[in-house]
Coordinates of N, CA, C and O in Angstrom, one line a residue:
M18 N -20.2 -8.3 -7.0 CA -20.4 -9.1 -5.8 C -19.2 -9.0 -4.8 O -18.1 -8.6 -5.2
A19 N -19.4 -9.4 -3.6 CA -18.4 -9.3 -2.6 C -17.2 -10.2 -2.9 O -16.0 -9.9 -2.6
A20 N -17.4 -11.3 -3.6 CA -16.3 -12.2 -3.9 C -15.3 -11.6 -4.9 O -14.1 -11.9 -4.9
E21 N -15.8 -10.6 -5.6 CA -14.9 -9.9 -6.6 C -13.7 -9.3 -5.9 O -12.6 -9.2 -6.4
K22 N -13.9 -8.7 -4.7 CA -12.9 -8.0 -4.0 C -11.7 -8.9 -3.5 O -10.6 -8.5 -3.3
T23 N -12.0 -10.2 -3.4 CA -10.9 -11.1 -2.9 C -10.4 -12.0 -3.9 O -9.6 -12.9 -3.6
R24 N -10.8 -11.9 -5.2 CA -10.3 -12.7 -6.2 C -8.8 -12.5 -6.4 O -8.3 -11.4 -6.3
N25 N -8.1 -13.6 -6.6 CA -6.7 -13.5 -6.9 C -6.5 -13.6 -8.4 O -6.4 -14.7 -9.0
T26 N -6.4 -12.4 -9.1 CA -6.3 -12.4 -10.5 C -4.8 -12.5 -10.9 O -3.9 -12.4 -10.1
K27 N -4.6 -12.8 -12.2 CA -3.3 -12.8 -12.7 C -2.6 -11.5 -12.5 O -1.4 -11.5 -12.2
Q28 N -3.3 -10.4 -12.6 CA -2.7 -9.1 -12.4 C -2.2 -8.9 -10.9 O -1.1 -8.4 -10.7
K29 N -3.1 -9.4 -10.0 CA -2.7 -9.3 -8.6 C -1.4 -10.1 -8.3 O -0.5 -9.7 -7.6
Q30 N -1.4 -11.3 -8.9 CA -0.2 -12.2 -8.7 C 1.0 -11.6 -9.3 O 2.1 -11.7 -8.7
L31 N 0.9 -11.0 -10.5 CA 2.0 -10.3 -11.1 C 2.6 -9.2 -10.2 O 3.8 -9.1 -10.0
I32 N 1.7 -8.4 -9.7 CA 2.1 -7.2 -8.9 C 2.7 -7.8 -7.6 O 3.8 -7.3 -7.2
L33 N 2.1 -8.8 -7.0 CA 2.8 -9.4 -5.8 C 4.1 -9.9 -6.1 O 5.1 -9.8 -5.3
D34 N 4.3 -10.6 -7.2 CA 5.5 -11.2 -7.6 C 6.6 -10.1 -7.7 O 7.7 -10.3 -7.3
I35 N 6.2 -9.0 -8.4 CA 7.2 -7.9 -8.6 C 7.6 -7.3 -7.2 O 8.8 -7.1 -7.0
L36 N 6.6 -7.1 -6.3 CA 7.0 -6.6 -5.0 C 7.8 -7.5 -4.2 O 8.7 -7.1 -3.5
Q37 N 7.5 -8.8 -4.2 CA 8.2 -9.8 -3.4 C 9.6 -10.0 -3.9 O 10.5 -10.3 -3.1
N38 N 9.9 -9.7 -5.2 CA 11.2 -9.9 -5.7 C 12.0 -8.6 -5.8 O 13.1 -8.5 -6.3
A39 N 11.4 -7.5 -5.3 CA 12.1 -6.2 -5.4 C 13.0 -6.1 -4.2 O 12.8 -6.6 -3.1
A40 N 14.1 -5.3 -4.4 CA 15.1 -5.1 -3.3 C 14.6 -4.2 -2.2 O 15.1 -4.1 -1.1
G41 N 13.5 -3.4 -2.5 CA 12.9 -2.5 -1.5 C 11.6 -2.0 -2.0 O 11.1 -2.5 -3.0
P42 N 11.0 -1.0 -1.3 CA 9.7 -0.5 -1.8 C 9.8 0.1 -3.2 O 10.8 0.6 -3.6
L43 N 8.6 0.1 -3.9 CA 8.5 0.6 -5.2 C 7.4 1.6 -5.3 O 6.4 1.4 -4.6
T44 N 7.5 2.5 -6.2 CA 6.3 3.4 -6.5 C 5.4 2.6 -7.5 O 5.8 1.6 -8.1
A45 N 4.2 3.1 -7.6 CA 3.2 2.5 -8.5 C 3.8 2.6 -10.0 O 3.6 1.6 -10.7
G46 N 4.5 3.7 -10.3 CA 5.1 3.8 -11.6 C 6.1 2.7 -11.9 O 6.2 2.2 -12.9
D47 N 7.0 2.5 -10.8 CA 8.0 1.4 -10.9 C 7.3 0.1 -11.2 O 7.8 -0.7 -12.0
I48 N 6.3 -0.2 -10.4 CA 5.6 -1.5 -10.5 C 5.0 -1.6 -11.9 O 5.1 -2.7 -12.5
Y49 N 4.3 -0.5 -12.4 CA 3.7 -0.6 -13.7 C 4.8 -0.8 -14.8 O 4.6 -1.7 -15.7
A50 N 5.9 -0.2 -14.7 CA 7.0 -0.3 -15.7 C 7.5 -1.8 -15.7 O 7.7 -2.3 -16.8
R51 N 7.6 -2.4 -14.6 CA 8.0 -3.8 -14.5 C 6.9 -4.7 -15.0 O 7.2 -5.7 -15.7
A52 N 5.7 -4.4 -14.7 CA 4.6 -5.3 -15.0 C 4.3 -5.3 -16.5 O 4.1 -6.4 -17.1
V53 N 4.4 -4.2 -17.2 CA 4.1 -4.1 -18.6 C 5.2 -4.9 -19.4 O 5.0 -5.3 -20.6
E54 N 6.4 -5.0 -18.9 CA 7.4 -5.9 -19.5 C 6.9 -7.3 -19.6 O 7.2 -8.0 -20.6
R55 N 6.2 -7.7 -18.6 CA 5.7 -9.1 -18.6 C 4.3 -9.3 -19.1 O 3.9 -10.4 -19.6
Q56 N 3.5 -8.2 -19.1 CA 2.1 -8.2 -19.6 C 1.8 -6.9 -20.3 O 1.3 -6.0 -19.7
P57 N 2.2 -6.8 -21.5 CA 2.2 -5.5 -22.3 C 0.8 -4.8 -22.4 O 0.8 -3.6 -22.5
T58 N -0.2 -5.6 -22.2 CA -1.6 -5.0 -22.4 C -2.1 -4.4 -21.1 O -3.2 -3.9 -21.0
L59 N -1.4 -4.6 -20.0 CA -1.8 -4.1 -18.7 C -2.0 -2.6 -18.6 O -1.1 -1.9 -19.1
A60 N -3.1 -2.1 -18.1 CA -3.4 -0.7 -18.0 C -2.8 -0.2 -16.6 O -2.9 -0.9 -15.6
K61 N -2.4 1.0 -16.6 CA -1.9 1.6 -15.4 C -3.0 1.7 -14.3 O -2.7 1.4 -13.1
S62 N -4.2 1.9 -14.7 CA -5.3 2.0 -13.8 C -5.5 0.6 -13.1 O -5.9 0.6 -11.9
T63 N -5.2 -0.5 -13.8 CA -5.3 -1.8 -13.2 C -4.3 -2.0 -12.1 O -4.6 -2.6 -11.1
V64 N -3.1 -1.5 -12.3 CA -2.1 -1.6 -11.3 C -2.5 -0.8 -10.1 O -2.4 -1.3 -9.0
Y65 N -3.0 0.4 -10.2 CA -3.4 1.2 -9.1 C -4.6 0.5 -8.3 O -4.6 0.4 -7.1
R66 N -5.5 0.0 -9.1 CA -6.7 -0.6 -8.5 C -6.3 -1.9 -7.7 O -6.7 -2.1 -6.6
N67 N -5.4 -2.7 -8.3 CA -4.9 -3.9 -7.6 C -4.0 -3.6 -6.4 O -4.1 -4.3 -5.4
L68 N -3.2 -2.6 -6.5 CA -2.4 -2.2 -5.3 C -3.3 -1.8 -4.2 O -3.0 -2.2 -3.0
E69 N -4.4 -1.1 -4.4 CA -5.3 -0.7 -3.4 C -6.0 -1.9 -2.8 O -6.1 -2.1 -1.6
S70 N -6.4 -2.9 -3.6 CA -7.0 -4.1 -3.2 C -6.1 -4.9 -2.3 O -6.4 -5.4 -1.3
L71 N -4.8 -5.1 -2.8 CA -3.8 -5.8 -2.0 C -3.5 -5.1 -0.7 O -3.3 -5.8 0.3
R72 N -3.5 -3.8 -0.7 CA -3.3 -3.1 0.6 C -4.4 -3.3 1.6 O -4.2 -3.6 2.7
E73 N -5.7 -3.3 1.1 CA -6.8 -3.6 1.9 C -6.8 -5.0 2.5 O -7.3 -5.2 3.6
R74 N -6.3 -5.9 1.7 CA -6.2 -7.3 2.1 C -5.0 -7.6 3.1 O -4.8 -8.7 3.6
G75 N -4.1 -6.5 3.2 CA -3.0 -6.7 4.1 C -1.8 -7.4 3.5 O -0.9 -7.8 4.2
E76 N -1.8 -7.5 2.2 CA -0.7 -8.2 1.5 C 0.4 -7.2 1.1 O 1.5 -7.6 0.7
V77 N 0.1 -6.0 1.0 CA 1.0 -4.9 0.6 C 0.9 -3.8 1.6 O -0.2 -3.4 2.0
S78 N 2.1 -3.2 2.0 CA 2.1 -2.1 2.8 C 2.3 -0.8 2.0 O 2.8 -0.9 0.9
H79 N 1.9 0.3 2.5 CA 1.9 1.6 1.8 C 2.6 2.6 2.6 O 2.3 2.8 3.8
G80 N 3.4 3.4 2.0 CA 4.0 4.5 2.7 C 4.1 5.7 1.7 O 3.8 5.6 0.5
L81 N 4.5 6.9 2.2 CA 4.6 8.1 1.4 C 6.0 8.6 1.4 O 6.7 8.7 2.5
L82 N 6.5 9.1 0.3 CA 7.7 9.9 0.2 C 7.4 11.3 0.6 O 6.2 11.7 0.6
E83 N 8.4 12.1 0.8 CA 8.2 13.5 1.2 C 7.5 14.3 0.1 O 6.7 15.2 0.4
N84 N 7.6 13.9 -1.1 CA 6.9 14.6 -2.2 C 5.5 14.1 -2.4 O 4.8 14.6 -3.3
G85 N 5.0 13.2 -1.5 CA 3.7 12.7 -1.6 C 3.5 11.5 -2.4 O 2.4 10.9 -2.5
E86 N 4.5 11.0 -3.1 CA 4.4 9.8 -3.9 C 4.3 8.6 -3.1 O 5.0 8.5 -2.0
S87 N 3.4 7.7 -3.4 CA 3.2 6.4 -2.7 C 4.3 5.4 -3.0 O 4.8 5.3 -4.1
L88 N 4.7 4.7 -1.9 CA 5.6 3.5 -2.0 C 4.9 2.3 -1.6 O 4.1 2.4 -0.6
Y89 N 5.1 1.2 -2.2 CA 4.5 -0.1 -1.9 C 5.5 -1.1 -1.7 O 6.6 -1.2 -2.3
Q90 N 5.2 -2.1 -0.7 CA 6.1 -3.2 -0.4 C 5.3 -4.4 0.0 O 4.2 -4.2 0.6
A91 N 5.7 -5.5 -0.5 CA 5.0 -6.8 -0.1 C 5.1 -7.0 1.4 O 6.2 -6.8 2.0
V92 N 4.1 -7.4 2.1 CA 4.1 -7.7 3.5 C 4.6 -9.2 3.6 O 4.0 -10.1 3.0
Q93 N 5.6 -9.4 4.4 CA 6.2 -10.7 4.6 C 5.3 -11.5 5.6 O 5.1 -10.9 6.7
P94 N 4.9 -12.7 5.3 CA 4.1 -13.4 6.3 C 4.9 -13.8 7.5 O 6.1 -14.0 7.4
H95 N 4.3 -13.8 8.6 CA 5.0 -14.1 9.9 C 5.2 -15.6 9.9 O 4.3 -16.4 9.6
E96 N 6.4 -16.0 10.3 CA 6.7 -17.4 10.3 C 6.9 -17.9 11.7 O 7.2 -17.2 12.6

């Protein structure tokens, strides 16, 4: 259903928390490595799927390194 795309799951919250507390942009691999420390059963595919969902919702920005690897950063709300 459409509501599925906007659900705020524990995994999404974990990923957002990692990005919001990072000193700078992180690769998906970096995010996954930090996430499994806190949620050992988390699958790498779940991290990628949630990053894409958060990007579509405008909560995470996405950039590319010269080697083509993706970088992600939490979007700071405008105050």
